[in-house]
Amino acid sequence: MITKHNDLFHLTTRNSSYVIHQSNFLQNLYWGGKIHGEDLSYFVKQRSHSSFDANINLERDEYHFWNSYSYLESCLKVNYADTRKLDMVYLEHSIETVNKDMERLTFRFKNSYSDLYVNLIYEVYEEYDMISRRAEIQNEGEEVILENLRSASVSLPKLDQYRVKYLTGKWAGESQMNDHYLTTGAFAIQSRSGNTGPHYNPSFALDNGSADETSGEVWFGLLGYSSNWQIIFEKTIYNNVKITGGISNFDFSYRLRKGESISTPVMTFGYSSAGYGQMSRKLHSFEVDHIFPRRKLGRVLYNSWEATLFDVRVDSQKELAKRAAQIGVELFVIDDGWFGQRHSDRAGLGDWYVNKEKFPKGLGELIDYVKSLGMDFGIWVEPEAVNPDSDLYRAHPDWIYRFKDQEPLQARNQYTLNISKKEVKEFILEFMTDLLSKHQDITFVKWDMNKSLTDVSCGDTAQDKELWYKHAEALYEIWATLRQKFPHVDFEVCSGGGARIDLGILQYADQCWPSDNTDAYERLFIQEGFSYFYAPRIMTAWVTDASSHTPNKYERPYSYRFHSSMMGGLGIGANISKFSDEVLAEFKKYIELYKEIRETVQYGKLYRLSSVRESTLHAVEYISQDDQDVLVFAFRQGYQFGKEMPNLKLQGLDPEALYQLEGEEKQLHGSTLMRVGLETDLSGDFDSRLLRLKRIH
Ligand code: DGJ
């Protein structure tokens, strides 16, 4: 609910209050547990200290326009032909109910020196305790260059200390949870690689250092943006903490001509009064209801990558498909290697015609075979990149990012296409349209991207600094067009694993590939980090052979591999054509089991019971939306002789309800399961269990 009392705006959600004082700027007075916002009129004071600290209230400014009297990170900085002065004057506000879940508050400002308008937009999702924010810059006057363009700033209440939790990563090691305690100064997480990650993810949570999974106040935020971004946490000497996020200033500027406008990426903020577990559950349901393109059960897929790498041939794929169907796979996906002269990562990328040697009768033969086995068909593409050794590059060397007359950097033997160029965008849309219309039985596309952006130039220095932004815009536009043209196709976002996971691209993606690291144990770390901010529905996890990237690894038992992969969208990536009937039967059994429980995994409520980062016991619980089914995945890593495992204390149950543990006689009350817990009976190294409970009454 959005209410106004004199100059105070009170944004109330089910459990939180967000109070803004409006004068010529918007000052955050409060964000936290629910209060009577109108009381805060007594707290509005002018604070200054000296000519150096002329307006301390600006430290809590909701959107700081550069050159007002504060030197913290600003949200908007401009450059006119003859001035950089920006004097934004508050004009008006509006409040509207957009739908049953969301109300919108818009503040409008105008530059007193020009016809430049800024709308600051707050969308309040009451039931989710979340507020999404963005800014729209509208230019009705002379041309202006934007040099700094952020989505929002947000301030925290004063706490004794501030702990930031955030995800860091690298290829094959994404989504690792980190803690950082703020000291006076600035701390930033960011991407400068033209992609979302993998080094940091645009998501964070803050608390006073004592919140845990079940208790304590947590403030959190996510930026939905798939190009260069930055989130800066500033703690001032007055102990104000301000978090500013949006497009990175790095190598950025944007020309806004008369009549044009630009909208920033959306930054969503939320509050949890009951620790990190509640934060994640709020986020998961918000994403499912308001970000992801549709609500649909994820299919059990097979992916060819780890089995055949680039050697994707009709016969070997048929063999894999036969086995995949036998074990209950629903979607058979061929990965890299089916097109052009793509026999390795050195050639062929960009040549999106079917390789005749590998598929003499075209793709149709395999697709028909897969369909005849009762499975759906999916395919891999990497449309944003090109190998120098490709027909596409030979025909259009000017389509890639490069500085004039200079050789661009290569990684994985590829360059990146300037997809903001009209002809490149058209090329991608044409070949994808051709592929998906000729083969209407393709119902899944894995869209990969294996090189960070470098040499981001179109040879025109005036436009170069817009390209990072335009790349993401073009990407979103292409995905939106394809989704609209091919509504029966699911899209998976992948960037060498999890380098492109954010709420921007996830508006168009049905699922994502979180990491190329498919080792079931290492995945527990990655999946746990992921689960803090993103819903399990979209987290694809394959059961593979012993990790193909680290060959000397100890082979995890199949049960352990399946349990680890069943915690998200289950896939199989192992070379199943080599497996004995006995192993295949085991796979079949697990896939059947997964199908029984997937609704609860993909759309249930997730509770992290014990973390692999802190304990030899790792356990995650999922409760179905109707509270009838409870699943617990429990893993024991190293066995220590004689060391007893702690009981597994469940969460989120009805204390008075009775629950029946599958395969056992005993019925236990929710209170017992939560306070005394279950014995896990895990023994030996890399043991795991899936415990299933049903609520009886
Ligand atoms: C990187 C992806 O993460 C892998 O799953 C696979 O698709 C390869 N690219 C193919 O080149």
XYZ file of C-alpha atoms and ligand atoms in Angstrom:
708
model
C 0.000 0.000 0.000
C 1.252 3.484 -0.791
C 0.062 6.342 1.394
C 1.017 9.987 1.709
C 1.011 12.100 4.890
C 2.042 15.655 4.140
C 5.557 15.279 2.747
C 5.968 11.653 3.773
C 5.370 8.728 1.466
C 4.838 5.431 3.219
C 5.267 2.250 1.158
C 3.834 -0.547 3.257
C 4.171 -4.213 2.464
C 2.966 -7.208 4.448
C 5.968 -7.046 6.828
C 7.850 -3.877 6.006
C 7.724 -0.113 5.846
C 9.634 2.141 3.516
C 9.326 5.831 4.309
C 10.505 8.674 2.095
C 10.498 12.361 2.875
C 9.932 14.505 -0.183
C 11.371 17.974 -0.455
C 13.384 19.006 -3.463
C 14.993 15.603 -3.161
C 13.785 12.294 -1.769
C 15.277 11.338 1.543
C 14.987 7.825 2.866
C 13.820 8.026 6.467
C 13.276 4.373 7.122
C 13.303 0.880 5.620
C 12.615 -2.094 7.847
C 9.925 -3.845 9.902
C 6.477 -2.317 9.842
C 5.908 1.019 11.618
C 3.420 3.884 11.535
C 5.218 5.878 8.887
C 3.483 9.147 9.726
C 5.327 9.257 13.092
C 8.520 9.937 11.189
C 7.508 13.524 10.443
C 9.124 14.247 13.845
C 12.405 12.857 12.550
C 12.792 15.161 9.578
C 15.624 17.522 10.436
C 18.104 19.601 8.556
C 21.531 18.179 9.283
C 24.746 19.901 8.362
C 28.174 20.049 9.890
C 30.299 22.525 7.995
C 30.741 23.929 4.548
C 32.307 20.584 3.687
C 29.290 18.628 4.876
C 26.612 21.113 3.915
C 23.682 18.721 3.696
C 24.104 15.445 5.526
C 20.546 14.440 4.637
C 21.746 13.932 1.081
C 23.593 10.870 2.341
C 20.193 9.202 2.343
C 19.088 10.580 -1.018
C 17.019 8.077 -3.012
C 18.416 9.205 -6.363
C 21.346 11.500 -6.231
C 21.716 13.991 -9.080
C 25.313 14.998 -9.554
C 26.430 18.365 -8.320
C 24.003 18.670 -5.465
C 26.000 19.059 -2.273
C 27.077 15.491 -1.667
C 30.029 13.508 -2.865
C 28.664 10.021 -2.531
C 27.993 7.935 -5.600
C 25.560 9.781 -7.836
C 22.750 8.286 -9.896
C 22.692 10.709 -12.804
C 25.385 12.897 -14.299
C 24.995 14.706 -17.596
C 27.034 16.584 -20.132
C 25.493 19.318 -22.282
C 27.423 21.127 -24.994
C 28.086 24.019 -22.614
C 27.426 22.802 -19.092
C 27.333 19.840 -16.748
C 24.981 21.603 -14.364
C 21.938 19.604 -13.366
C 19.391 21.176 -11.062
C 16.548 18.729 -10.732
C 13.419 20.205 -9.266
C 10.617 18.093 -7.853
C 7.424 18.448 -9.914
C 4.783 15.938 -8.856
C 3.957 12.387 -7.956
C 1.363 9.836 -8.980
C 0.093 6.633 -7.411
C -1.636 3.900 -9.392
C -2.792 0.348 -8.823
C -1.334 -1.657 -11.668
C -2.693 -5.107 -10.833
C -3.758 -7.121 -7.813
C -0.146 -7.623 -6.729
C 1.400 -4.260 -7.440
C 1.011 -0.522 -6.892
C 3.195 2.079 -8.556
C 4.485 5.369 -7.240
C 6.154 7.787 -9.631
C 8.047 10.941 -8.684
C 8.707 13.407 -11.475
C 11.602 15.866 -11.599
C 12.660 18.477 -14.131
C 15.996 20.126 -14.754
C 15.558 23.847 -14.207
C 18.127 24.552 -16.960
C 16.663 22.355 -19.707
C 13.705 20.171 -20.683
C 15.158 17.064 -19.152
C 12.728 15.051 -17.013
C 13.381 12.181 -14.651
C 10.710 9.805 -13.422
C 11.629 7.728 -10.402
C 9.410 4.688 -10.357
C 8.667 2.495 -7.340
C 6.633 -0.668 -7.809
C 5.419 -2.091 -4.539
C 4.696 -5.812 -4.320
C 2.897 -5.884 -1.023
C 2.611 -9.620 -0.436
C 6.265 -10.241 -1.313
C 7.771 -7.414 0.802
C 9.482 -6.189 -2.334
C 9.884 -2.887 -4.100
C 11.216 -2.651 -7.643
C 12.801 0.577 -8.716
C 13.962 2.183 -11.915
C 14.436 5.622 -13.435
C 13.260 6.943 -16.773
C 15.101 9.844 -18.311
C 13.086 11.802 -20.876
C 14.687 14.463 -22.983
C 12.453 17.077 -24.509
C 15.195 19.644 -24.910
C 18.664 19.907 -26.363
C 20.856 16.872 -26.847
C 22.558 15.611 -23.727
C 25.153 12.966 -22.969
C 24.386 10.837 -19.933
C 27.615 9.929 -18.189
C 26.246 8.169 -15.211
C 22.966 6.322 -15.122
C 21.871 4.307 -12.127
C 18.669 2.542 -11.254
C 18.358 3.567 -7.615
C 19.941 4.224 -4.256
C 18.651 2.776 -1.058
C 19.598 3.469 2.565
C 19.681 1.156 5.509
C 18.640 1.877 9.072
C 21.632 2.460 11.334
C 23.019 -0.846 12.586
C 25.965 -1.643 14.857
C 27.687 -3.269 11.934
C 26.838 -4.161 8.368
C 27.564 -7.542 6.870
C 27.133 -7.860 3.107
C 26.514 -11.319 1.676
C 27.184 -11.625 -2.031
C 28.165 -14.162 -4.667
C 31.540 -14.395 -6.341
C 32.744 -16.882 -8.901
C 34.790 -17.920 -11.869
C 34.223 -20.311 -14.726
C 33.255 -23.699 -13.254
C 33.101 -22.168 -9.787
C 30.189 -19.759 -9.823
C 27.817 -18.594 -7.056
C 30.134 -18.900 -4.064
C 28.763 -17.151 -0.996
C 30.950 -14.451 0.588
C 30.699 -12.181 3.611
C 32.085 -8.669 3.768
C 31.822 -6.302 6.739
C 31.523 -2.686 5.720
C 33.941 -0.186 7.158
C 33.841 3.523 6.404
C 34.388 3.878 2.684
C 33.058 2.221 -0.420
C 32.835 -1.404 -1.419
C 31.697 -2.432 -4.897
C 30.648 -5.531 -6.768
C 30.455 -5.286 -10.518
C 30.866 -6.564 -14.028
C 32.916 -4.888 -16.730
C 32.816 -7.830 -19.111
C 29.642 -6.964 -21.019
C 27.953 -9.896 -19.337
C 26.416 -10.430 -15.915
C 29.150 -12.508 -14.339
C 30.620 -14.906 -13.412
C 32.932 -12.950 -11.102
C 30.133 -11.314 -9.164
C 26.398 -11.651 -9.394
C 24.199 -8.534 -9.158
C 22.564 -9.625 -5.933
C 23.283 -8.941 -2.271
C 21.890 -9.145 1.238
C 22.814 -7.185 4.358
C 22.312 -7.740 8.060
C 23.893 -6.662 11.320
C 26.163 -9.694 11.431
C 23.871 -11.872 13.513
C 21.068 -12.894 11.163
C 21.006 -16.556 10.213
C 18.745 -18.818 8.205
C 15.786 -18.493 10.546
C 16.151 -15.222 12.424
C 17.268 -11.629 12.144
C 16.499 -8.748 9.835
C 17.852 -8.948 6.303
C 17.765 -6.275 3.612
C 18.427 -7.498 0.101
C 18.483 -6.455 -3.530
C 18.950 -7.717 -7.071
C 19.712 -5.829 -10.228
C 18.206 -7.158 -13.435
C 20.911 -6.420 -15.954
C 23.039 -8.503 -18.304
C 25.783 -6.043 -19.264
C 28.228 -3.916 -17.255
C 26.741 -3.202 -13.854
C 27.868 -1.970 -10.495
C 26.472 -2.038 -6.979
C 28.287 0.223 -4.526
C 27.914 0.038 -0.771
C 29.036 3.259 0.904
C 29.339 3.691 4.632
C 29.852 7.289 5.640
C 31.443 8.750 8.727
C 27.922 9.545 9.916
C 27.238 5.786 9.774
C 24.789 6.099 6.943
C 24.854 3.178 4.555
C 23.780 3.864 1.034
C 23.603 1.245 -1.716
C 23.604 2.491 -5.280
C 23.141 0.178 -8.223
C 22.677 0.213 -11.942
C 24.610 0.436 -15.172
C 28.341 0.694 -14.560
C 29.992 4.047 -15.214
C 32.930 2.174 -16.648
C 33.405 3.101 -20.328
C 29.801 4.299 -20.467
C 28.077 7.296 -21.937
C 24.783 7.633 -23.747
C 23.596 10.327 -26.122
C 19.965 11.315 -25.551
C 18.586 13.379 -28.377
C 15.515 15.590 -28.231
C 12.391 13.434 -27.980
C 14.277 10.355 -26.764
C 14.070 8.590 -23.452
C 15.933 5.810 -21.710
C 14.926 3.524 -18.899
C 17.398 2.059 -16.424
C 17.503 -1.616 -15.516
C 15.189 -2.565 -12.664
C 16.593 -3.009 -9.191
C 14.439 -4.923 -6.748
C 14.806 -4.532 -3.006
C 13.275 -6.601 -0.253
C 13.162 -7.057 3.479
C 13.009 -10.200 5.586
C 12.267 -10.150 9.301
C 13.183 -13.819 9.724
C 16.621 -14.351 8.301
C 18.044 -15.577 5.030
C 15.681 -18.496 4.603
C 12.673 -16.208 4.496
C 14.563 -13.877 2.139
C 15.133 -16.696 -0.351
C 11.566 -17.966 -0.189
C 10.226 -14.467 -0.811
C 12.558 -14.073 -3.755
C 11.721 -17.473 -5.203
C 8.000 -16.830 -5.171
C 8.453 -13.283 -6.485
C 10.539 -14.603 -9.388
C 8.075 -17.353 -10.196
C 5.092 -14.993 -10.084
C 6.601 -11.824 -11.545
C 9.878 -12.407 -13.381
C 9.958 -15.757 -15.152
C 8.076 -15.854 -18.432
C 5.733 -18.675 -17.478
C 4.838 -21.242 -14.905
C 5.536 -24.680 -16.280
C 7.188 -27.822 -14.965
C 10.771 -28.230 -16.140
C 11.300 -31.322 -18.289
C 13.918 -33.973 -17.477
C 16.494 -33.418 -20.196
C 19.456 -35.176 -21.677
C 22.317 -33.026 -22.985
C 24.983 -34.425 -25.309
C 27.859 -32.095 -24.361
C 29.856 -34.112 -21.867
C 29.231 -37.366 -23.756
C 30.195 -36.419 -27.306
C 31.622 -32.867 -27.129
C 31.816 -31.464 -30.688
C 31.411 -34.863 -32.284
C 27.645 -34.596 -32.597
C 26.674 -37.135 -35.275
C 23.337 -38.587 -36.131
C 24.307 -42.168 -35.249
C 25.929 -41.470 -31.904
C 23.079 -39.127 -30.963
C 20.507 -41.766 -31.909
C 22.292 -44.219 -29.673
C 22.234 -41.737 -26.801
C 18.597 -40.893 -27.532
C 17.569 -44.553 -27.414
C 19.114 -44.906 -23.966
C 17.749 -41.564 -22.833
C 14.206 -42.623 -23.730
C 14.744 -45.931 -21.959
C 15.543 -44.192 -18.677
C 12.651 -41.740 -18.879
C 14.219 -38.556 -20.278
C 11.606 -36.177 -21.713
C 13.735 -33.752 -23.706
C 16.784 -34.697 -25.774
C 19.155 -31.800 -26.443
C 22.072 -31.773 -28.854
C 24.790 -29.365 -27.808
C 27.626 -27.646 -29.681
C 28.975 -29.227 -32.895
C 25.942 -29.903 -35.139
C 26.557 -27.035 -37.584
C 29.110 -25.612 -40.037
C 32.643 -26.973 -39.807
C 32.388 -27.113 -36.048
C 34.687 -29.985 -35.088
C 36.354 -28.113 -32.252
C 36.119 -24.647 -30.756
C 38.499 -23.387 -33.450
C 36.088 -23.173 -36.390
C 32.540 -22.976 -37.629
C 30.921 -20.758 -35.017
C 28.570 -18.443 -36.908
C 27.833 -20.897 -39.732
C 24.355 -21.988 -38.773
C 23.761 -24.582 -41.441
C 23.517 -28.271 -40.579
C 26.797 -30.146 -41.052
C 26.126 -32.639 -43.855
C 28.856 -35.012 -42.847
C 27.382 -35.381 -39.356
C 23.735 -35.227 -40.450
C 23.619 -36.414 -44.089
C 19.813 -36.239 -44.152
C 19.579 -33.050 -42.144
C 18.431 -32.591 -38.567
C 14.998 -33.990 -39.376
C 16.238 -37.570 -39.196
C 17.361 -37.212 -35.571
C 14.402 -35.069 -34.572
C 11.950 -37.629 -35.972
C 13.775 -40.422 -34.224
C 13.740 -38.573 -30.908
C 10.029 -37.853 -31.345
C 9.342 -41.488 -32.218
C 10.904 -42.409 -28.882
C 8.411 -40.153 -27.145
C 10.848 -37.343 -26.289
C 10.969 -33.674 -27.219
C 13.943 -32.206 -29.043
C 16.194 -29.297 -28.143
C 19.264 -27.660 -29.649
C 22.289 -25.537 -28.687
C 23.204 -22.210 -30.298
C 25.687 -19.416 -29.640
C 24.426 -16.587 -31.831
C 26.442 -13.681 -30.412
C 29.844 -15.057 -31.363
C 31.901 -16.062 -34.377
C 35.118 -17.963 -35.066
C 37.563 -16.137 -37.348
C 37.652 -19.429 -39.214
C 34.060 -19.324 -40.404
C 32.193 -18.337 -43.538
C 30.295 -15.749 -41.536
C 33.438 -13.960 -40.456
C 35.019 -14.178 -43.898
C 31.894 -12.576 -45.365
C 31.391 -9.961 -42.632
C 34.618 -9.095 -40.833
C 33.003 -5.755 -39.982
C 30.261 -7.357 -37.880
C 32.414 -7.906 -34.810
C 33.451 -5.496 -32.090
C 36.843 -4.070 -32.941
C 38.747 -0.837 -32.702
C 39.344 0.728 -36.076
C 42.109 -1.071 -37.972
C 43.102 -3.065 -34.907
C 43.125 -6.766 -34.212
C 40.604 -7.697 -31.504
C 41.335 -10.103 -28.664
C 40.197 -13.670 -29.045
C 39.117 -16.056 -26.329
C 38.071 -19.638 -27.039
C 39.100 -18.716 -30.598
C 36.147 -16.428 -31.030
C 35.100 -12.828 -31.435
C 31.854 -11.223 -30.347
C 29.366 -9.896 -32.863
C 28.072 -6.380 -32.527
C 24.479 -7.501 -32.192
C 23.232 -3.940 -31.876
C 23.988 -3.502 -35.610
C 20.748 -3.784 -37.518
C 22.075 -6.309 -40.016
C 23.578 -8.536 -37.304
C 20.363 -8.534 -35.304
C 18.474 -9.407 -38.472
C 20.909 -12.184 -39.293
C 20.424 -13.760 -35.859
C 16.661 -13.431 -35.996
C 16.603 -14.881 -39.511
C 18.697 -17.934 -38.833
C 16.884 -18.658 -35.578
C 13.509 -18.176 -37.280
C 14.600 -20.454 -40.080
C 15.822 -23.139 -37.692
C 12.734 -23.041 -35.486
C 10.222 -22.807 -38.346
C 11.800 -25.552 -40.457
C 11.930 -27.786 -37.414
C 8.805 -27.089 -35.474
C 9.572 -29.998 -33.200
C 12.439 -28.072 -31.664
C 10.893 -27.043 -28.379
C 14.002 -26.079 -26.444
C 16.924 -23.780 -27.218
C 20.075 -23.558 -25.128
C 21.558 -20.131 -25.866
C 25.234 -20.029 -24.955
C 27.828 -17.244 -24.919
C 31.442 -18.208 -24.335
C 33.487 -15.032 -24.436
C 33.349 -11.895 -22.358
C 33.168 -8.748 -24.440
C 36.408 -7.059 -25.432
C 37.291 -4.438 -28.068
C 33.812 -3.005 -27.669
C 33.918 -0.546 -30.511
C 32.179 -0.019 -33.810
C 35.024 2.142 -35.018
C 33.215 5.339 -34.091
C 34.378 6.754 -30.775
C 31.204 8.822 -30.348
C 29.073 5.682 -30.259
C 31.495 3.230 -28.689
C 30.586 3.883 -25.083
C 26.934 3.136 -25.767
C 27.679 -0.325 -27.070
C 27.849 -2.167 -23.754
C 24.326 -0.963 -23.058
C 23.135 -1.618 -26.590
C 24.428 -5.183 -26.525
C 22.147 -6.072 -23.630
C 19.233 -4.176 -25.173
C 19.668 -6.037 -28.467
C 19.916 -9.339 -26.642
C 16.661 -8.711 -24.774
C 14.982 -7.598 -27.982
C 16.054 -10.736 -29.850
C 14.887 -13.003 -27.038
C 11.567 -11.169 -26.732
C 10.987 -11.490 -30.490
C 11.853 -15.174 -30.538
C 9.679 -15.932 -27.547
C 6.788 -14.167 -29.154
C 7.258 -15.927 -32.512
C 7.836 -19.345 -30.979
C 5.775 -19.575 -27.812
C 6.117 -23.379 -27.747
C 9.914 -23.139 -27.319
C 11.612 -23.045 -23.906
C 14.845 -21.077 -23.671
C 17.814 -21.878 -21.460
C 20.360 -19.171 -20.773
C 23.965 -20.301 -20.532
C 27.223 -18.425 -20.653
C 29.988 -20.969 -20.342
C 27.943 -21.981 -17.291
C 26.561 -19.280 -15.020
C 28.032 -16.054 -16.373
C 24.648 -14.659 -17.381
C 22.211 -15.082 -14.535
C 20.241 -12.028 -13.470
C 16.649 -10.867 -13.281
C 17.041 -9.050 -16.630
C 17.625 -12.084 -18.834
C 15.479 -14.273 -16.593
C 12.413 -12.394 -17.805
C 12.957 -14.244 -21.072
C 14.537 -17.519 -19.965
C 12.744 -20.610 -18.726
C 15.867 -21.964 -17.083
C 19.591 -21.436 -16.797
C 22.767 -23.459 -16.723
C 24.463 -22.450 -13.456
C 27.914 -23.937 -14.056
C 30.034 -26.174 -16.241
C 31.183 -27.776 -13.032
C 28.976 -30.843 -12.816
C 30.736 -32.559 -9.950
C 27.907 -33.435 -7.571
C 29.836 -32.340 -4.459
C 31.087 -29.010 -5.839
C 27.605 -28.370 -7.143
C 26.345 -28.298 -3.554
C 28.316 -25.078 -2.992
C 27.230 -23.567 -6.301
C 23.603 -24.571 -5.861
C 23.503 -23.289 -2.312
C 24.829 -19.857 -3.352
C 22.385 -19.823 -6.251
C 19.469 -20.691 -3.955
C 19.993 -17.564 -1.860
C 18.812 -15.379 -4.718
C 17.339 -17.536 -7.474
C 14.560 -20.122 -7.551
C 15.326 -23.856 -7.953
C 12.830 -24.009 -10.845
C 15.386 -22.496 -13.199
C 18.521 -24.228 -11.881
C 19.419 -27.003 -14.303
C 21.639 -29.741 -12.883
C 22.955 -32.720 -14.822
C 24.041 -36.099 -13.583
C 27.329 -36.670 -15.378
C 30.260 -39.041 -15.350
C 33.005 -38.173 -12.865
C 33.585 -34.513 -13.523
C 34.955 -34.178 -17.016
C 36.912 -31.055 -16.078
C 38.832 -32.602 -13.190
C 39.500 -36.165 -14.267
C 41.242 -37.407 -11.151
C 38.258 -36.812 -8.989
C 36.816 -39.437 -6.749
C 33.681 -40.807 -8.389
C 30.614 -39.923 -6.387
C 28.039 -42.691 -6.006
C 25.138 -42.422 -8.462
C 22.740 -41.872 -5.569
C 24.791 -38.842 -4.470
C 24.933 -37.489 -8.023
C 21.206 -37.855 -8.481
C 20.325 -36.351 -5.131
C 22.536 -33.367 -5.883
C 20.986 -32.860 -9.347
C 17.425 -33.494 -8.205
C 17.561 -30.294 -6.149
C 16.777 -28.253 -9.258
C 15.759 -29.103 -12.828
C 17.126 -32.605 -13.346
C 19.157 -33.354 -16.448
C 21.461 -36.155 -17.528
C 24.816 -35.386 -19.114
C 26.643 -38.697 -18.690
C 27.691 -40.856 -21.598
C 24.799 -43.267 -21.148
C 25.617 -45.216 -24.311
C 28.422 -46.865 -22.318
C 26.282 -47.861 -19.358
C 25.228 -51.380 -18.475
C 21.542 -52.229 -18.239
C 21.946 -52.348 -14.508
C 23.184 -48.748 -14.305
C 20.503 -47.626 -16.731
C 17.871 -49.257 -14.538
C 19.217 -47.284 -11.601
C 19.029 -44.056 -13.617
C 15.466 -44.918 -14.592
C 14.482 -45.418 -10.984
C 15.841 -42.003 -9.979
C 14.222 -40.233 -12.913
C 10.857 -41.783 -12.008
C 11.338 -40.622 -8.455
C 12.223 -37.121 -9.610
C 9.063 -36.884 -11.688
C 7.054 -37.682 -8.564
C 8.682 -34.936 -6.541
C 9.551 -32.263 -9.096
C 6.529 -30.055 -8.504
C 7.688 -29.665 -4.887
C 11.327 -29.117 -5.878
C 10.614 -26.642 -8.646
C 7.792 -24.680 -7.062
C 7.958 -25.528 -3.359
C 9.340 -23.601 -0.393
C 13.056 -24.083 0.153
C 14.725 -24.287 3.577
C 18.510 -24.551 3.934
C 18.924 -26.799 6.982
C 22.667 -27.303 7.080
C 25.414 -25.959 4.851
C 28.297 -27.757 3.169
C 30.300 -24.592 3.824
C 30.113 -25.125 7.563
C 29.450 -28.773 8.170
C 30.064 -32.243 6.847
C 26.274 -32.466 6.684
C 24.522 -30.578 3.917
C 20.747 -30.603 3.902
C 18.024 -28.758 2.036
C 14.293 -29.147 2.593
C 11.476 -28.421 0.162
C 7.831 -28.131 1.223
C 5.089 -28.295 -1.410
C 2.927 -25.217 -1.906
C -0.020 -26.993 -0.272
C 2.169 -27.993 2.729
C 1.359 -31.692 2.260
C 4.707 -32.983 0.974
C 8.100 -32.532 2.535
C 11.401 -33.522 0.938
C 14.809 -33.422 2.561
C 18.004 -33.940 0.588
C 20.817 -34.774 3.001
C 24.471 -35.285 2.115
C 27.413 -36.409 4.169
C 30.787 -35.601 2.701
C 33.640 -37.027 4.761
C 33.152 -39.797 7.249
C 34.984 -39.341 10.557
C 35.254 -42.524 12.561
C 33.004 -42.560 15.612
C 31.704 -39.062 14.998
C 27.957 -38.893 15.367
C 25.915 -36.942 12.930
C 23.684 -34.292 14.414
C 19.936 -34.798 14.051
C 18.409 -33.049 11.121
C 16.028 -30.414 12.432
C 13.352 -29.614 9.902
C 11.807 -26.204 9.342
C 8.558 -24.690 8.156
C 6.255 -27.472 9.392
C 2.989 -27.134 11.248
C 4.021 -27.954 14.855
C 0.668 -29.608 15.587
C 0.393 -31.605 12.393
C 1.427 -35.250 12.103
C 3.866 -36.319 9.428
C 4.560 -39.802 8.126
C 8.087 -40.631 7.045
C 8.054 -42.657 3.858
C 9.183 -46.243 4.327
C 8.761 -46.093 8.100
C 5.969 -46.804 10.519
C 6.489 -43.850 12.751
C 4.431 -40.703 12.635
C 5.878 -37.573 14.188
C 4.535 -34.155 14.990
C 5.901 -31.121 13.246
C 7.135 -29.778 16.593
C 9.186 -32.963 17.180
C 10.612 -32.898 13.668
C 11.600 -29.268 14.104
C 12.906 -29.401 17.689
C 14.288 -32.929 18.052
C 14.865 -33.652 14.403
C 15.420 -36.781 12.379
C 18.327 -39.166 12.569
C 19.887 -39.196 9.151
C 21.611 -42.521 9.222
C 24.272 -41.256 6.810
C 27.494 -43.197 6.891
C 30.701 -43.382 4.919
C 32.030 -40.829 2.466
C 29.671 -39.111 0.060
C 26.567 -40.740 1.359
C 23.216 -39.094 0.715
C 19.508 -39.562 1.338
C 16.250 -38.238 0.093
C 13.769 -38.277 2.962
C 10.103 -37.903 2.077
C 7.407 -37.018 4.550
C 3.708 -36.620 4.071
C 1.436 -34.574 6.265
C -1.320 -36.803 7.563
C -3.478 -34.330 9.457
C 29.762 -23.958 -22.576
C 28.539 -24.539 -21.923
O 28.461 -24.155 -20.594
C 28.581 -26.057 -22.076
O 27.498 -26.637 -21.414
C 28.570 -26.389 -23.531
O 27.361 -25.988 -24.103
C 29.747 -25.716 -24.244
N 29.791 -24.307 -23.981
C 29.663 -25.937 -25.732
O 30.626 -25.265 -26.420
